[in-house]
PDB file of C-alpha atoms in Angstrom:
ATOM      1  CA  MET T   1      59.535 155.912 201.199  1.00 56.00           C
ATOM      2  CA  ALA T   2      59.143 151.797 201.315  1.00 62.00           C
ATOM      3  CA  ASP T   3      55.764 150.524 200.161  1.00 82.00           C
ATOM      4  CA  ARG T   4      53.156 150.761 203.108  1.00 86.00           C
ATOM      5  CA  ARG T   5      52.117 147.014 202.163  1.00 90.00           C
ATOM      6  CA  LEU T   6      55.535 145.607 202.365  1.00 89.00           C
ATOM      7  CA  GLN T   7      55.957 147.273 205.659  1.00 89.00           C
ATOM      8  CA  VAL T   8      52.569 145.823 207.010  1.00 91.00           C
ATOM      9  CA  PHE T   9      53.435 142.353 205.775  1.00 92.00           C
ATOM     10  CA  HIS T  10      57.033 142.480 207.186  1.00 91.00           C
ATOM     11  CA  ALA T  11      55.671 143.377 210.795  1.00 90.00           C
ATOM     12  CA  VAL T  12      52.818 140.540 210.300  1.00 91.00           C
ATOM     13  CA  ALA T  13      55.441 138.281 209.276  1.00 90.00           C
ATOM     14  CA  ARG T  14      57.675 138.833 212.278  1.00 88.00           C
ATOM     15  CA  GLN T  15      54.941 139.094 214.814  1.00 88.00           C
ATOM     16  CA  GLY T  16      53.568 136.139 213.535  1.00 87.00           C
ATOM     17  CA  SER T  17      50.119 137.779 214.389  1.00 88.00           C
ATOM     18  CA  PHE T  18      47.716 140.494 212.773  1.00 90.00           C
ATOM     19  CA  THR T  19      46.955 141.673 215.970  1.00 88.00           C
ATOM     20  CA  ARG T  20      50.368 142.334 217.377  1.00 87.00           C
ATOM     21  CA  ALA T  21      51.420 143.745 214.050  1.00 88.00           C
ATOM     22  CA  ALA T  22      48.726 146.330 214.132  1.00 88.00           C
ATOM     23  CA  GLU T  23      49.444 147.411 217.806  1.00 86.00           C
ATOM     24  CA  HIS T  24      53.306 147.522 216.447  1.00 82.00           C
ATOM     25  CA  LEU T  25      52.254 149.845 213.697  1.00 84.00           C
ATOM     26  CA  PHE T  26      49.471 151.863 215.276  1.00 81.00           C
ATOM     27  CA  MET T  27      47.143 150.476 213.105  1.00 86.00           C
ATOM     28  CA  THR T  28      43.645 148.962 213.484  1.00 88.00           C
ATOM     29  CA  GLN T  29      43.617 145.356 212.633  1.00 88.00           C
ATOM     30  CA  PRO T  30      41.042 145.870 209.492  1.00 90.00           C
ATOM     31  CA  ALA T  31      43.690 148.114 207.906  1.00 90.00           C
ATOM     32  CA  VAL T  32      46.406 145.710 208.560  1.00 90.00           C
ATOM     33  CA  THR T  33      44.334 142.927 206.998  1.00 91.00           C
ATOM     34  CA  PHE T  34      43.256 145.208 204.053  1.00 92.00           C
ATOM     35  CA  GLN T  35      47.240 145.758 203.352  1.00 91.00           C
ATOM     36  CA  ILE T  36      47.992 142.309 203.387  1.00 91.00           C
ATOM     37  CA  LYS T  37      44.913 141.185 200.947  1.00 92.00           C
ATOM     38  CA  GLN T  38      46.524 144.009 198.668  1.00 92.00           C
ATOM     39  CA  LEU T  39      49.768 142.953 199.043  1.00 92.00           C
ATOM     40  CA  GLU T  40      48.406 139.245 197.710  1.00 92.00           C
ATOM     41  CA  GLU T  41      46.077 140.473 194.908  1.00 92.00           C
ATOM     42  CA  HIS T  42      49.659 142.326 193.631  1.00 92.00           C
ATOM     43  CA  PHE T  43      51.480 138.651 193.692  1.00 92.00           C
ATOM     44  CA  ASN T  44      48.327 136.697 192.777  1.00 93.00           C
ATOM     45  CA  THR T  45      49.317 134.726 195.208  1.00 93.00           C
ATOM     46  CA  ARG T  46      48.608 133.533 199.027  1.00 92.00           C
ATOM     47  CA  LEU T  47      51.733 134.996 201.193  1.00 92.00           C
ATOM     48  CA  LEU T  48      50.452 134.005 204.585  1.00 92.00           C
ATOM     49  CA  ASP T  49      48.983 130.869 206.126  1.00 89.00           C
ATOM     50  CA  ARG T  50      46.375 131.690 208.756  1.00 82.00           C
ATOM     51  CA  GLY T  51      45.805 128.916 211.537  1.00 73.00           C
ATOM     52  CA  HIS T  52      45.957 127.543 214.403  1.00 69.00           C
ATOM     53  CA  GLY T  53      46.176 131.067 216.346  1.00 68.00           C
ATOM     54  CA  ARG T  54      49.370 132.033 214.368  1.00 79.00           C
ATOM     55  CA  VAL T  55      50.704 133.249 211.305  1.00 87.00           C
ATOM     56  CA  GLY T  56      53.139 131.703 208.920  1.00 89.00           C
ATOM     57  CA  LEU T  57      54.861 132.246 205.512  1.00 92.00           C
ATOM     58  CA  THR T  58      54.023 130.663 202.558  1.00 92.00           C
ATOM     59  CA  PRO T  59      56.802 129.656 200.270  1.00 93.00           C
ATOM     60  CA  ALA T  60      55.699 132.994 198.111  1.00 94.00           C
ATOM     61  CA  GLY T  61      55.950 134.469 201.527  1.00 91.00           C
ATOM     62  CA  GLU T  62      59.210 133.603 202.620  1.00 93.00           C
ATOM     63  CA  ILE T  63      60.615 135.095 199.436  1.00 94.00           C
ATOM     64  CA  VAL T  64      58.761 138.184 199.835  1.00 92.00           C
ATOM     65  CA  TYR T  65      59.971 138.620 203.339  1.00 92.00           C
ATOM     66  CA  ALA T  66      63.456 138.347 202.477  1.00 91.00           C
ATOM     67  CA  TYR T  67      63.316 140.762 200.067  1.00 91.00           C
ATOM     68  CA  ALA T  68      60.879 143.029 202.344  1.00 90.00           C
ATOM     69  CA  GLU T  69      63.618 142.987 204.942  1.00 86.00           C
ATOM     70  CA  ARG T  70      66.230 144.533 202.273  1.00 86.00           C
ATOM     71  CA  ILE T  71      64.078 146.965 201.025  1.00 88.00           C
ATOM     72  CA  LEU T  72      63.018 148.287 204.171  1.00 85.00           C
ATOM     73  CA  GLY T  73      66.601 148.286 205.642  1.00 78.00           C
ATOM     74  CA  LEU T  74      67.374 150.211 202.742  1.00 81.00           C
ATOM     75  CA  SER T  75      64.675 152.796 202.344  1.00 80.00           C
ATOM     76  CA  ASP T  76      65.388 153.468 206.434  1.00 72.00           C
ATOM     77  CA  GLU T  77      68.867 154.347 205.588  1.00 70.00           C
ATOM     78  CA  LEU T  78      68.162 156.247 202.467  1.00 76.00           C
ATOM     79  CA  GLU T  79      65.860 158.407 204.780  1.00 70.00           C
ATOM     80  CA  ALA T  80      68.518 158.612 207.448  1.00 65.00           C
ATOM     81  CA  ARG T  81      71.245 159.605 204.832  1.00 68.00           C
ATOM     82  CA  VAL T  82      69.198 162.494 203.202  1.00 72.00           C
ATOM     83  CA  SER T  83      68.248 163.675 206.635  1.00 65.00           C
ATOM     84  CA  GLU T  84      71.974 164.131 207.717  1.00 63.00           C
ATOM     85  CA  LEU T  85      72.521 166.073 204.604  1.00 69.00           C
ATOM     86  CA  THR T  86      69.261 168.407 204.868  1.00 65.00           C
ATOM     87  CA  ASP T  87      70.160 168.911 208.613  1.00 64.00           C
ATOM     88  CA  GLU T  88      66.566 168.286 209.335  1.00 75.00           C
ATOM     89  CA  LEU T  89      65.398 165.782 211.798  1.00 81.00           C
ATOM     90  CA  ALA T  90      61.842 164.205 210.748  1.00 80.00           C
ATOM     91  CA  GLY T  91      60.097 161.122 210.478  1.00 81.00           C
ATOM     92  CA  THR T  92      58.138 158.650 213.233  1.00 86.00           C
ATOM     93  CA  LEU T  93      60.496 157.852 216.515  1.00 91.00           C
ATOM     94  CA  ALA T  94      58.909 155.032 218.464  1.00 92.00           C
ATOM     95  CA  ILE T  95      59.823 155.655 222.383  1.00 96.00           C
ATOM     96  CA  GLY T  96      59.146 152.885 224.943  1.00 95.00           C
ATOM     97  CA  THR T  97      59.146 154.003 228.544  1.00 95.00           C
ATOM     98  CA  SER T  98      58.189 152.833 232.077  1.00 89.00           C
ATOM     99  CA  THR T  99      55.151 154.235 233.691  1.00 85.00           C
ATOM    100  CA  THR T 100      57.031 156.350 236.059  1.00 85.00           C
ATOM    101  CA  ILE T 101      59.223 158.068 233.058  1.00 91.00           C
ATOM    102  CA  ALA T 102      56.141 158.496 230.984  1.00 90.00           C
ATOM    103  CA  ALA T 103      54.112 160.268 233.780  1.00 85.00           C
ATOM    104  CA  TYR T 104      57.386 162.502 235.198  1.00 86.00           C
ATOM    105  CA  TRP T 105      60.054 163.077 232.919  1.00 89.00           C
ATOM    106  CA  LEU T 106      58.731 162.180 229.450  1.00 93.00           C
ATOM    107  CA  PRO T 107      56.572 165.121 229.050  1.00 92.00           C
ATOM    108  CA  ARG T 108      59.254 167.630 229.595  1.00 90.00           C
ATOM    109  CA  LEU T 109      61.558 165.509 227.680  1.00 93.00           C
ATOM    110  CA  LEU T 110      59.670 165.490 224.603  1.00 95.00           C
ATOM    111  CA  GLU T 111      58.619 169.355 225.032  1.00 93.00           C
ATOM    112  CA  GLY T 112      62.423 169.865 224.662  1.00 92.00           C
ATOM    113  CA  PHE T 113      62.871 168.071 221.692  1.00 94.00           C
ATOM    114  CA  ARG T 114      59.707 168.847 219.736  1.00 91.00           C
ATOM    115  CA  ARG T 115      60.414 172.469 220.161  1.00 91.00           C
ATOM    116  CA  ARG T 116      64.122 171.435 218.512  1.00 90.00           C
ATOM    117  CA  TYR T 117      62.612 169.275 215.693  1.00 90.00           C
ATOM    118  CA  PRO T 118      58.978 170.011 215.248  1.00 90.00           C
ATOM    119  CA  ARG T 119      58.894 167.473 212.287  1.00 86.00           C
ATOM    120  CA  VAL T 120      59.460 164.400 214.397  1.00 90.00           C
ATOM    121  CA  ILE T 121      56.669 162.834 215.448  1.00 89.00           C
ATOM    122  CA  PRO T 122      56.917 160.892 218.581  1.00 92.00           C
ATOM    123  CA  ARG T 123      55.211 157.447 219.599  1.00 92.00           C
ATOM    124  CA  VAL T 124      55.155 156.605 222.923  1.00 94.00           C
ATOM    125  CA  VAL T 125      54.370 153.179 224.093  1.00 92.00           C
ATOM    126  CA  VAL T 126      54.152 153.073 228.128  1.00 91.00           C
ATOM    127  CA  GLY T 127      54.722 149.260 230.120  1.00 88.00           C
ATOM    128  CA  ASN T 128      57.297 148.602 232.726  1.00 86.00           C
ATOM    129  CA  SER T 129      60.641 148.494 232.632  1.00 88.00           C
ATOM    130  CA  GLN T 130      61.255 144.839 231.570  1.00 87.00           C
ATOM    131  CA  LEU T 131      58.780 144.847 228.976  1.00 89.00           C
ATOM    132  CA  THR T 132      60.259 147.958 227.353  1.00 92.00           C
ATOM    133  CA  GLU T 133      63.574 146.491 227.641  1.00 92.00           C
ATOM    134  CA  GLU T 134      62.279 143.354 225.573  1.00 90.00           C
ATOM    135  CA  ARG T 135      60.233 145.231 222.606  1.00 90.00           C
ATOM    136  CA  VAL T 136      63.856 147.622 222.492  1.00 92.00           C
ATOM    137  CA  ALA T 137      65.501 144.448 222.344  1.00 90.00           C
ATOM    138  CA  ALA T 138      63.200 142.963 219.656  1.00 86.00           C
ATOM    139  CA  ARG T 139      63.650 146.148 217.615  1.00 85.00           C
ATOM    140  CA  GLU T 140      60.095 147.189 218.002  1.00 86.00           C
ATOM    141  CA  LEU T 141      60.989 150.185 219.444  1.00 91.00           C
ATOM    142  CA  ASP T 142      63.503 152.989 218.456  1.00 92.00           C
ATOM    143  CA  VAL T 143      64.536 153.851 222.026  1.00 96.00           C
ATOM    144  CA  GLY T 144      63.508 153.084 225.625  1.00 96.00           C
ATOM    145  CA  LEU T 145      63.608 154.892 228.698  1.00 96.00           C
ATOM    146  CA  ILE T 146      64.010 152.478 231.788  1.00 93.00           C
ATOM    147  CA  GLU T 147      64.734 151.960 235.652  1.00 89.00           C
ATOM    148  CA  ILE T 148      66.645 148.861 235.220  1.00 86.00           C
ATOM    149  CA  VAL T 149      70.395 148.601 234.130  1.00 87.00           C
ATOM    150  CA  THR T 150      69.969 146.211 231.092  1.00 83.00           C
ATOM    151  CA  ASP T 151      71.925 143.128 230.285  1.00 83.00           C
ATOM    152  CA  LEU T 152      70.570 142.178 226.862  1.00 86.00           C
ATOM    153  CA  PRO T 153      72.942 141.372 224.437  1.00 86.00           C
ATOM    154  CA  GLY T 154      70.815 143.178 221.809  1.00 85.00           C
ATOM    155  CA  VAL T 155      70.873 146.830 223.753  1.00 92.00           C
ATOM    156  CA  GLU T 156      73.221 149.522 224.187  1.00 93.00           C
ATOM    157  CA  ARG T 157      72.575 151.027 227.315  1.00 93.00           C
ATOM    158  CA  ARG T 158      73.191 154.877 228.572  1.00 94.00           C
ATOM    159  CA  SER T 159      73.360 155.581 232.273  1.00 93.00           C
ATOM    160  CA  ALA T 160      71.594 158.955 232.280  1.00 93.00           C
ATOM    161  CA  ALA T 161      71.014 159.595 236.096  1.00 92.00           C
ATOM    162  CA  ARG T 162      68.978 158.019 239.097  1.00 91.00           C
ATOM    163  CA  ASP T 163      66.000 159.147 241.392  1.00 91.00           C
ATOM    164  CA  GLN T 164      65.931 158.121 245.001  1.00 93.00           C
ATOM    165  CA  LEU T 165      63.106 155.628 246.241  1.00 95.00           C
ATOM    166  CA  LEU T 166      61.092 156.927 249.402  1.00 96.00           C
ATOM    167  CA  VAL T 167      58.766 155.319 251.519  1.00 97.00           C
ATOM    168  CA  ILE T 168      55.141 157.248 251.186  1.00 97.00           C
ATOM    169  CA  CYS T 169      52.186 157.122 253.273  1.00 97.00           C
ATOM    170  CA  HIS T 170      49.425 159.055 254.911  1.00 97.00           C
ATOM    171  CA  PRO T 171      50.271 161.684 257.014  1.00 96.00           C
ATOM    172  CA  ALA T 172      48.743 160.003 259.923  1.00 96.00           C
ATOM    173  CA  HIS T 173      50.334 156.543 259.140  1.00 96.00           C
ATOM    174  CA  PRO T 174      52.860 155.393 262.319  1.00 96.00           C
ATOM    175  CA  LEU T 175      55.567 155.385 259.823  1.00 97.00           C
ATOM    176  CA  ALA T 176      55.123 158.896 258.710  1.00 96.00           C
ATOM    177  CA  ARG T 177      57.241 160.105 261.969  1.00 93.00           C
ATOM    178  CA  ALA T 178      60.060 158.213 261.325  1.00 95.00           C
ATOM    179  CA  GLY T 179      63.368 159.841 260.402  1.00 94.00           C
ATOM    180  CA  GLN T 180      64.508 156.996 257.952  1.00 95.00           C
ATOM    181  CA  LEU T 181      63.549 153.512 257.436  1.00 97.00           C
ATOM    182  CA  ARG T 182      65.291 150.701 257.764  1.00 97.00           C
ATOM    183  CA  PRO T 183      63.797 147.093 256.066  1.00 96.00           C
ATOM    184  CA  ARG T 184      63.052 145.829 259.725  1.00 96.00           C
ATOM    185  CA  ASP T 185      61.001 148.963 260.530  1.00 96.00           C
ATOM    186  CA  LEU T 186      58.530 148.005 257.493  1.00 96.00           C
ATOM    187  CA  VAL T 187      57.975 144.563 258.622  1.00 95.00           C
ATOM    188  CA  GLY T 188      54.235 144.400 260.188  1.00 94.00           C
ATOM    189  CA  HIS T 189      52.783 147.310 258.242  1.00 96.00           C
ATOM    190  CA  SER T 190      50.570 146.632 254.999  1.00 97.00           C
ATOM    191  CA  PHE T 191      52.620 147.005 252.172  1.00 97.00           C
ATOM    192  CA  ILE T 192      51.171 148.463 248.382  1.00 97.00           C
ATOM    193  CA  THR T 193      53.554 146.972 246.059  1.00 95.00           C
ATOM    194  CA  ARG T 194      53.999 147.163 242.114  1.00 92.00           C
ATOM    195  CA  ASP T 195      53.400 144.493 239.358  1.00 88.00           C
ATOM    196  CA  PRO T 196      55.680 142.097 238.574  1.00 87.00           C
ATOM    197  CA  GLY T 197      58.613 143.501 236.199  1.00 80.00           C
ATOM    198  CA  ASN T 198      58.215 146.536 237.364  1.00 85.00           C
ATOM    199  CA  ALA T 199      61.724 148.021 238.420  1.00 84.00           C
ATOM    200  CA  ILE T 200      60.761 149.243 241.671  1.00 90.00           C
ATOM    201  CA  ARG T 201      59.192 146.373 242.762  1.00 92.00           C
ATOM    202  CA  ASP T 202      62.620 144.615 242.104  1.00 90.00           C
ATOM    203  CA  LEU T 203      64.747 147.305 244.034  1.00 92.00           C
ATOM    204  CA  ALA T 204      62.494 147.100 246.678  1.00 94.00           C
ATOM    205  CA  GLU T 205      62.861 143.501 247.108  1.00 95.00           C
ATOM    206  CA  GLU T 206      66.426 143.407 246.906  1.00 94.00           C
ATOM    207  CA  PHE T 207      66.256 146.167 249.487  1.00 96.00           C
ATOM    208  CA  PHE T 208      64.561 144.044 251.851  1.00 96.00           C
ATOM    209  CA  ARG T 209      66.583 141.094 251.294  1.00 95.00           C
ATOM    210  CA  GLU T 210      70.040 142.832 251.584  1.00 95.00           C
ATOM    211  CA  GLY T 211      68.447 143.930 254.943  1.00 95.00           C
ATOM    212  CA  GLY T 212      67.635 140.236 256.281  1.00 95.00           C
ATOM    213  CA  VAL T 213      63.792 140.498 255.264  1.00 96.00           C
ATOM    214  CA  GLU T 214      62.095 138.349 253.025  1.00 94.00           C
ATOM    215  CA  PRO T 215      59.622 140.175 250.779  1.00 92.00           C
ATOM    216  CA  GLU T 216      57.027 137.509 251.954  1.00 91.00           C
ATOM    217  CA  GLU T 217      57.154 138.355 255.546  1.00 93.00           C
ATOM    218  CA  LEU T 218      55.483 141.765 254.506  1.00 94.00           C
ATOM    219  CA  PRO T 219      51.902 141.783 254.304  1.00 95.00           C
ATOM    220  CA  VAL T 220      50.874 142.816 250.804  1.00 95.00           C
ATOM    221  CA  CYS T 221      47.408 144.990 250.707  1.00 95.00           C
ATOM    222  CA  ALA T 222      47.800 145.172 247.089  1.00 95.00           C
ATOM    223  CA  GLU T 223      49.827 144.515 244.021  1.00 94.00           C
ATOM    224  CA  LEU T 224      49.234 147.338 241.387  1.00 92.00           C
ATOM    225  CA  GLY T 225      50.522 148.418 237.801  1.00 85.00           C
ATOM    226  CA  SER T 226      49.161 151.952 237.931  1.00 85.00           C
ATOM    227  CA  LEU T 227      51.508 154.379 240.147  1.00 87.00           C
ATOM    228  CA  ALA T 228      48.495 156.619 240.179  1.00 89.00           C
ATOM    229  CA  THR T 229      46.715 153.887 242.243  1.00 93.00           C
ATOM    230  CA  VAL T 230      49.451 153.070 244.503  1.00 94.00           C
ATOM    231  CA  LYS T 231      49.586 156.872 245.372  1.00 95.00           C
ATOM    232  CA  HIS T 232      45.917 157.095 246.033  1.00 95.00           C
ATOM    233  CA  LEU T 233      45.795 154.003 248.219  1.00 96.00           C
ATOM    234  CA  ALA T 234      48.797 155.211 250.259  1.00 96.00           C
ATOM    235  CA  ALA T 235      47.213 158.613 250.375  1.00 96.00           C
ATOM    236  CA  GLU T 236      43.918 156.712 251.706  1.00 95.00           C
ATOM    237  CA  GLY T 237      45.735 155.195 254.571  1.00 95.00           C
ATOM    238  CA  ALA T 238      45.851 151.747 253.313  1.00 96.00           C
ATOM    239  CA  GLY T 239      48.993 151.345 253.934  1.00 96.00           C
ATOM    240  CA  PHE T 240      52.826 152.225 252.764  1.00 97.00           C
ATOM    241  CA  ALA T 241      54.505 152.139 249.633  1.00 97.00           C
ATOM    242  CA  ILE T 242      57.708 152.673 247.753  1.00 96.00           C
ATOM    243  CA  ALA T 243      57.958 155.180 244.860  1.00 93.00           C
ATOM    244  CA  SER T 244      60.394 157.549 243.286  1.00 90.00           C
ATOM    245  CA  SER T 245      60.911 161.136 244.546  1.00 90.00           C
ATOM    246  CA  ALA T 246      60.145 162.468 241.186  1.00 85.00           C
ATOM    247  CA  ALA T 247      56.637 160.836 241.089  1.00 86.00           C
ATOM    248  CA  ILE T 248      55.471 162.105 244.620  1.00 91.00           C
ATOM    249  CA  GLN T 249      56.184 166.049 244.859  1.00 87.00           C
ATOM    250  CA  ARG T 250      52.811 167.774 244.502  1.00 89.00           C
ATOM    251  CA  ASP T 251      51.396 165.204 246.431  1.00 93.00           C
ATOM    252  CA  ILE T 252      53.629 165.906 249.303  1.00 93.00           C
ATOM    253  CA  ARG T 253      53.251 169.896 248.822  1.00 92.00           C
ATOM    254  CA  GLU T 254      49.691 169.492 248.775  1.00 94.00           C
ATOM    255  CA  GLY T 255      49.783 167.283 251.883  1.00 95.00           C
ATOM    256  CA  ARG T 256      48.203 164.174 250.698  1.00 95.00           C
ATOM    257  CA  LEU T 257      51.344 162.452 251.157  1.00 96.00           C
ATOM    258  CA  VAL T 258      54.499 161.916 253.493  1.00 96.00           C
ATOM    259  CA  ALA T 259      57.716 160.726 252.202  1.00 96.00           C
ATOM    260  CA  VAL T 260      60.583 159.069 254.484  1.00 97.00           C
ATOM    261  CA  PRO T 261      64.267 158.079 253.295  1.00 96.00           C
ATOM    262  CA  LEU T 262      64.968 154.513 253.064  1.00 97.00           C
ATOM    263  CA  ASP T 263      68.307 153.271 255.186  1.00 95.00           C
ATOM    264  CA  PRO T 264      70.617 152.703 253.316  1.00 95.00           C
ATOM    265  CA  PRO T 265      69.354 154.967 250.761  1.00 95.00           C
ATOM    266  CA  LEU T 266      67.833 153.445 247.687  1.00 94.00           C
ATOM    267  CA  TYR T 267      67.839 154.710 244.212  1.00 93.00           C
ATOM    268  CA  THR T 268      66.651 153.744 240.906  1.00 91.00           C
ATOM    269  CA  PRO T 269      68.931 154.497 237.690  1.00 92.00           C
ATOM    270  CA  LEU T 270      67.407 155.961 234.783  1.00 93.00           C
ATOM    271  CA  GLU T 271      68.678 154.306 231.613  1.00 95.00           C
ATOM    272  CA  VAL T 272      68.031 155.220 227.746  1.00 96.00           C
ATOM    273  CA  ILE T 273      68.421 152.254 225.896  1.00 96.00           C
ATOM    274  CA  LEU T 274      68.903 151.115 222.142  1.00 94.00           C
ATOM    275  CA  PRO T 275      69.107 148.655 219.874  1.00 90.00           C
ATOM    276  CA  ARG T 276      72.324 147.488 219.253  1.00 86.00           C
ATOM    277  CA  ASP T 277      72.648 148.129 215.605  1.00 76.00           C
ATOM    278  CA  LYS T 278      75.803 148.826 212.965  1.00 62.00           C
ATOM    279  CA  PHE T 279      73.807 151.544 211.656  1.00 67.00           C
ATOM    280  CA  ARG T 280      71.264 153.751 213.258  1.00 77.00           C
ATOM    281  CA  SER T 281      69.839 156.819 212.007  1.00 80.00           C
ATOM    282  CA  ARG T 282      70.409 160.417 213.386  1.00 83.00           C
ATOM    283  CA  LEU T 283      67.059 160.503 214.486  1.00 87.00           C
ATOM    284  CA  ILE T 284      67.554 157.740 217.169  1.00 90.00           C
ATOM    285  CA  THR T 285      70.937 158.722 218.175  1.00 91.00           C
ATOM    286  CA  ALA T 286      69.716 162.639 218.906  1.00 92.00           C
ATOM    287  CA  PHE T 287      66.749 161.839 220.665  1.00 95.00           C
ATOM    288  CA  ALA T 288      69.057 159.167 222.842  1.00 95.00           C
ATOM    289  CA  ASP T 289      71.649 162.286 223.398  1.00 95.00           C
ATOM    290  CA  HIS T 290      68.755 164.713 224.289  1.00 95.00           C
ATOM    291  CA  ALA T 291      67.039 162.209 226.706  1.00 95.00           C
ATOM    292  CA  THR T 292      70.126 161.152 228.518  1.00 95.00           C
ATOM    293  CA  GLU T 293      71.202 165.100 228.899  1.00 93.00           C
ATOM    294  CA  MET T 294      67.956 166.100 230.049  1.00 92.00           C
ATOM    295  CA  LEU T 295      67.326 162.991 232.130  1.00 92.00           C
ATOM    296  CA  ALA T 296      70.613 164.082 234.155  1.00 90.00           C
ATOM    297  CA  GLU T 297      69.511 167.587 234.132  1.00 87.00           C
ATOM    298  CA  LEU T 298      66.327 167.183 235.801  1.00 85.00           C
ATOM    299  CA  ALA T 299      67.342 164.552 238.302  1.00 83.00           C
ATOM    300  CA  THR T 300      69.949 167.474 239.767  1.00 76.00           C
ATOM    301  CA  GLU T 301      66.720 169.602 240.406  1.00 64.00           C
ATOM    302  CA  PRO T 302      66.685 169.963 244.551  1.00 40.00           C
ATOM    303  CA  LEU T 303      63.902 167.673 245.860  1.00 43.00           C
ATOM    304  CA  LYS T 304      61.285 169.795 247.735  1.00 42.00           C
ATOM    305  CA  ASN T 305      59.305 169.188 250.998  1.00 39.00           C
ATOM    306  CA  LEU T 306      61.144 166.089 252.060  1.00 39.00           C
TER     307      LEU T 306
END
């Protein structure tokens, strides 16, 4: 309900960049530039200093920014309060999620939520768990679905469930015949690992260290951000990887991969996180409740072909 020009100006000032503001608002950069120009023409003064790779506020911009904070906060509160009275949730929900949750858990979460609240528009941003955690803490996202236990002071966490992590490899790989695998069993085999900041990478490295194996002892053949590429390389016989059981069920059923449990068993947490706000809209709370319940329910489904 708030003036769109104020929303765009607030985002640019907060992000310190037209490009980052455009990404945050799901707009094109020319559209962001146009909205800022319109607002500056309205006040007949320059609000932003552009230069040295970052956008800053002019004295007039400082005043407009302070009022924009108050106006946008009141607008959000107004929308939420009226929504609570009408009992019909609507609006845009910015959701951040890890790659694994996005591919193998989120579709079913959104399907159920959209059936219940058809006027809600989810906008999903996919990244690793660390990046999602940081964006929720910065209030750039309304809610996050991650695979790490956060300790950031600006974040409220809900532990929803956990998913078992397994070694995956080609059916003809030497590791495929094992009943279970300890850290030392994996030394000497090519390892397909994940990108820095990925929750599964962090858990795997902790698993190795606790078993007396430094991660550097493993011959890494690839470091990848894409889970699909990780599975493809493992299915081609390039090496072994560690992946969530939810992400590999189809590959196992179709015979492309074999999964072997780790000893001791290793699990990834499935966490729902929100900005720690005194006032929170019912839409955000409703989705967080739904996601927590659905993740717990989906995690109890029996593993197949393991």
